[in-house]
XYZ file of N, CA and C in Angstrom:
291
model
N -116.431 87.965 8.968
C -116.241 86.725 8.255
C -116.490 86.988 6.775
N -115.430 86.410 5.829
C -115.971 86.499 4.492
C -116.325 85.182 4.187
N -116.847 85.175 2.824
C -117.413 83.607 2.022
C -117.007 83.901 0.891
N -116.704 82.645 0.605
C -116.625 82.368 -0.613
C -117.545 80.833 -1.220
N -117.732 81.144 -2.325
C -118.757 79.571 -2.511
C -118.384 79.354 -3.553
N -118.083 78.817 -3.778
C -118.314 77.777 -5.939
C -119.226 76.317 -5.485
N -119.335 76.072 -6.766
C -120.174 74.151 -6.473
C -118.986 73.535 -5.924
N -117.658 73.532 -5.687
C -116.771 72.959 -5.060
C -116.713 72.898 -3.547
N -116.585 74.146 -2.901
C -116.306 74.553 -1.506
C -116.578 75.405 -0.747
N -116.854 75.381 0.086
C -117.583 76.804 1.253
C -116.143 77.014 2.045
N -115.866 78.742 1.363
C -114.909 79.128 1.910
C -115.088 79.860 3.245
N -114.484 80.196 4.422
C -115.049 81.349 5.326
C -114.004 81.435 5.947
N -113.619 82.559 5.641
C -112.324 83.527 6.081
C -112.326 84.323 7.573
N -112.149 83.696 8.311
C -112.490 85.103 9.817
C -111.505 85.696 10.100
N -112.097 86.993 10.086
C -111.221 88.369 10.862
C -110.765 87.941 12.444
N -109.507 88.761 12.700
C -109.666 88.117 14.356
C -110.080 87.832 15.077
N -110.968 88.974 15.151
C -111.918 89.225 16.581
C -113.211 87.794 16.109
N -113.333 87.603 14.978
C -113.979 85.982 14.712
C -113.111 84.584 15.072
N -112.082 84.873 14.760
C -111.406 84.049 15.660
C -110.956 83.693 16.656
N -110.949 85.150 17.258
C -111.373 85.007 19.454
C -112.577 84.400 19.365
N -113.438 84.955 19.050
C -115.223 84.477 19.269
C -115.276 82.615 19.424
N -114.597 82.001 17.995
C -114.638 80.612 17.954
C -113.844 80.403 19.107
N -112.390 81.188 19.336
C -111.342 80.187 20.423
C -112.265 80.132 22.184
N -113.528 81.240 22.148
C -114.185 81.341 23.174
C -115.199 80.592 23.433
N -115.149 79.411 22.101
C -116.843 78.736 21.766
C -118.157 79.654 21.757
N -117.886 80.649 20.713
C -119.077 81.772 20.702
C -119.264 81.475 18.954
N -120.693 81.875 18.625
C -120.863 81.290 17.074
C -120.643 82.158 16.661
N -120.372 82.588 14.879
C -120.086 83.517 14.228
C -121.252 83.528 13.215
N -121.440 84.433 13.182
C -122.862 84.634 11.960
C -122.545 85.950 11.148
N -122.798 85.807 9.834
C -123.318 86.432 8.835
C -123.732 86.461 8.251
N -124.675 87.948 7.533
C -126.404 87.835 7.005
C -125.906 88.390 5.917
N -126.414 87.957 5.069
C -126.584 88.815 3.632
C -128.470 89.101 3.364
N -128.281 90.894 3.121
C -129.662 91.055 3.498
C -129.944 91.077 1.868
N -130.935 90.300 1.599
C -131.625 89.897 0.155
C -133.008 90.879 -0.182
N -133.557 91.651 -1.167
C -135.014 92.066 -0.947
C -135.953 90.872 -0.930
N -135.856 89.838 -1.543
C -136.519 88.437 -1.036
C -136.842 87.910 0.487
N -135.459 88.505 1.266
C -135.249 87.437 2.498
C -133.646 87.494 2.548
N -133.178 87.333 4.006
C -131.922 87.104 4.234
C -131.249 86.129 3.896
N -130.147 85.923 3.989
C -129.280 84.715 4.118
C -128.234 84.785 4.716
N -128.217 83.893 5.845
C -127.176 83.629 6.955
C -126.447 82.332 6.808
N -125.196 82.432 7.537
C -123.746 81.525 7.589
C -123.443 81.916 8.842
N -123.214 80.961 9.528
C -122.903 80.508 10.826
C -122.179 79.565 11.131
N -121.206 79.593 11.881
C -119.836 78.873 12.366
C -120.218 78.715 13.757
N -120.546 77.402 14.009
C -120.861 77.291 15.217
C -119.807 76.375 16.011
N -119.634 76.285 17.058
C -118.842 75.131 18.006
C -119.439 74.191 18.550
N -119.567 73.022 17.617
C -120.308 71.874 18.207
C -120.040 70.374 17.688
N -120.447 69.646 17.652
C -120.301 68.244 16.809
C -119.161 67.682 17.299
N -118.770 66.632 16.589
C -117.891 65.453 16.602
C -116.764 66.170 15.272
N -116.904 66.623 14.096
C -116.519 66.561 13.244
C -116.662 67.820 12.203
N -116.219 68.636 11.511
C -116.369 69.101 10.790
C -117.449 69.111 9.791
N -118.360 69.994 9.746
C -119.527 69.681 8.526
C -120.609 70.828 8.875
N -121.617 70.825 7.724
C -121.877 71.481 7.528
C -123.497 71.328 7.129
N -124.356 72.236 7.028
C -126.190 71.601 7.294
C -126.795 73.091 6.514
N -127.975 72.733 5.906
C -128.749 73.877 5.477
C -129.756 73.458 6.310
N -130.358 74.903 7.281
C -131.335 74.554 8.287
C -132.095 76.233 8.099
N -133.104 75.743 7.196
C -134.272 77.192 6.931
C -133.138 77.939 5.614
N -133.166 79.161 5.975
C -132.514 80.140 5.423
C -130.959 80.544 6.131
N -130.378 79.104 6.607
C -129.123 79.595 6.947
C -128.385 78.183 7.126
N -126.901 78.232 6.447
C -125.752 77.435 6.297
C -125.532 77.135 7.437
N -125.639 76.496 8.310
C -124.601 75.922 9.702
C -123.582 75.039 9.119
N -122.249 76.000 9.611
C -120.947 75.049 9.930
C -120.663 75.121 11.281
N -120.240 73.782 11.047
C -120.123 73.077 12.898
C -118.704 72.874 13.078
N -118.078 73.254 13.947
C -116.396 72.877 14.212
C -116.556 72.240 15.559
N -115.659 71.071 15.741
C -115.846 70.735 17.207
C -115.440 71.558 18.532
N -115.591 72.116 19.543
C -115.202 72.805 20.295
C -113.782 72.751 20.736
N -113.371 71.815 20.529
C -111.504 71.228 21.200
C -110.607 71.455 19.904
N -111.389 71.104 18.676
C -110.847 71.933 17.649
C -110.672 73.183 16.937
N -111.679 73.588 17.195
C -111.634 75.274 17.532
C -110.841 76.181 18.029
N -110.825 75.297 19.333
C -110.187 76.049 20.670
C -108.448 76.135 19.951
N -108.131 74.683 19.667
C -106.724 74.348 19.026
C -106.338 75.449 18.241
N -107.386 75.050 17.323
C -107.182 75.771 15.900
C -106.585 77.434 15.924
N -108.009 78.039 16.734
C -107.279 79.312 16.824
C -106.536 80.295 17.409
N -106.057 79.273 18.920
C -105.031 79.893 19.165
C -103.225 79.105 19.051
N -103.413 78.718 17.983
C -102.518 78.230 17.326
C -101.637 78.840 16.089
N -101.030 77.786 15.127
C -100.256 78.639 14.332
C -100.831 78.250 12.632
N -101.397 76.622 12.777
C -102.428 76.456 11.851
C -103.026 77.540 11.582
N -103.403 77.929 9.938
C -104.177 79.072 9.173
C -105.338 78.591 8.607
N -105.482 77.058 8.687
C -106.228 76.636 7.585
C -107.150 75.418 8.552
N -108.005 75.259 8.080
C -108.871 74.199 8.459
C -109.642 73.136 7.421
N -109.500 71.949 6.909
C -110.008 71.340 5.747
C -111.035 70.171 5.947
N -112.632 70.391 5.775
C -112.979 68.598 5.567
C -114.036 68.610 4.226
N -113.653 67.139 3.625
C -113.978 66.727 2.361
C -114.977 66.136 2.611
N -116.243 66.864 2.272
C -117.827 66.101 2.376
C -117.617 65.466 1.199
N -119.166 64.411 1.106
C -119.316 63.387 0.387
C -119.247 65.070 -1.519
N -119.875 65.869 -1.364
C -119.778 66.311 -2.365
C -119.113 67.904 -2.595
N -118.616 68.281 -1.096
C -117.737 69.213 -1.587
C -117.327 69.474 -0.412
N -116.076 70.371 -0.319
C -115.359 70.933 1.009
C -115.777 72.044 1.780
N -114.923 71.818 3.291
C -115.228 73.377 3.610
C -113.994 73.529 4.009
N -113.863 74.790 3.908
C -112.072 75.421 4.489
C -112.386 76.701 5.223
N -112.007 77.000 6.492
C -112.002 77.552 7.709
C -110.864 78.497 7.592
N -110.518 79.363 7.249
C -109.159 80.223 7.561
C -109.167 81.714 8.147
N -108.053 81.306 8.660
C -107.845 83.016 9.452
C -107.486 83.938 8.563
N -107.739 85.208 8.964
C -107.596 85.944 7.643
C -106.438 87.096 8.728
N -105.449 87.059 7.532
C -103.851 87.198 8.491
C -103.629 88.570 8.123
N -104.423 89.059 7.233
C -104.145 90.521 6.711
C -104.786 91.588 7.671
N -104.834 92.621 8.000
C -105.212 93.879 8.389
C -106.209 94.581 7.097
N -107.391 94.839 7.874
C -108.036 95.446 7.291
C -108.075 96.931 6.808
């Protein structure tokens, strides 16, 4: 999974095999190891709705499980929801590494 962040939007790009993981309802996590302390991002399958939570030292994004499932074995690339103060966008990442 990559990220991207500005004060605008939480980007997160998944590689395939992250996008089997979600179409399987399995979470996706990644750590960025800090000499302070880590920091983790996690794509989880759960909720009603698209969104997103700071819980300790790690980002939870929540996708609903039926949307997930849709999403990635589908032809949709993109995934979009507009929080009260910024977005998140979900995309498959279509390139070869």
């Amino acid at each position: 999974m990559k990220l991207r962040i500005t004060s605008e939007d939480l980007r997160l790009r998944l590689a395939p095999e992250d996008t089997a993981s979600i179409a399987a309802g399995e979470r996706v996590r990644e750590t960025l190891r800090l000499p302070d302390g880590d920091v983790h991002v996690e794509l989880l399958c759960e909720g009603r709705e698209i969104g997103a939570a700071l819980v300790g030292d790690t980002v939870c994004v929540r996708i609903p499980v039926a949307q997930a499932t849709r999403w990635a074995s589908g032809d949709e690339v993109a995934l979009t929801a507009e929080l009260p103060n910024s977005r998140i966008v979900i995309e498959k990442d279509l390139r070869s590494s």
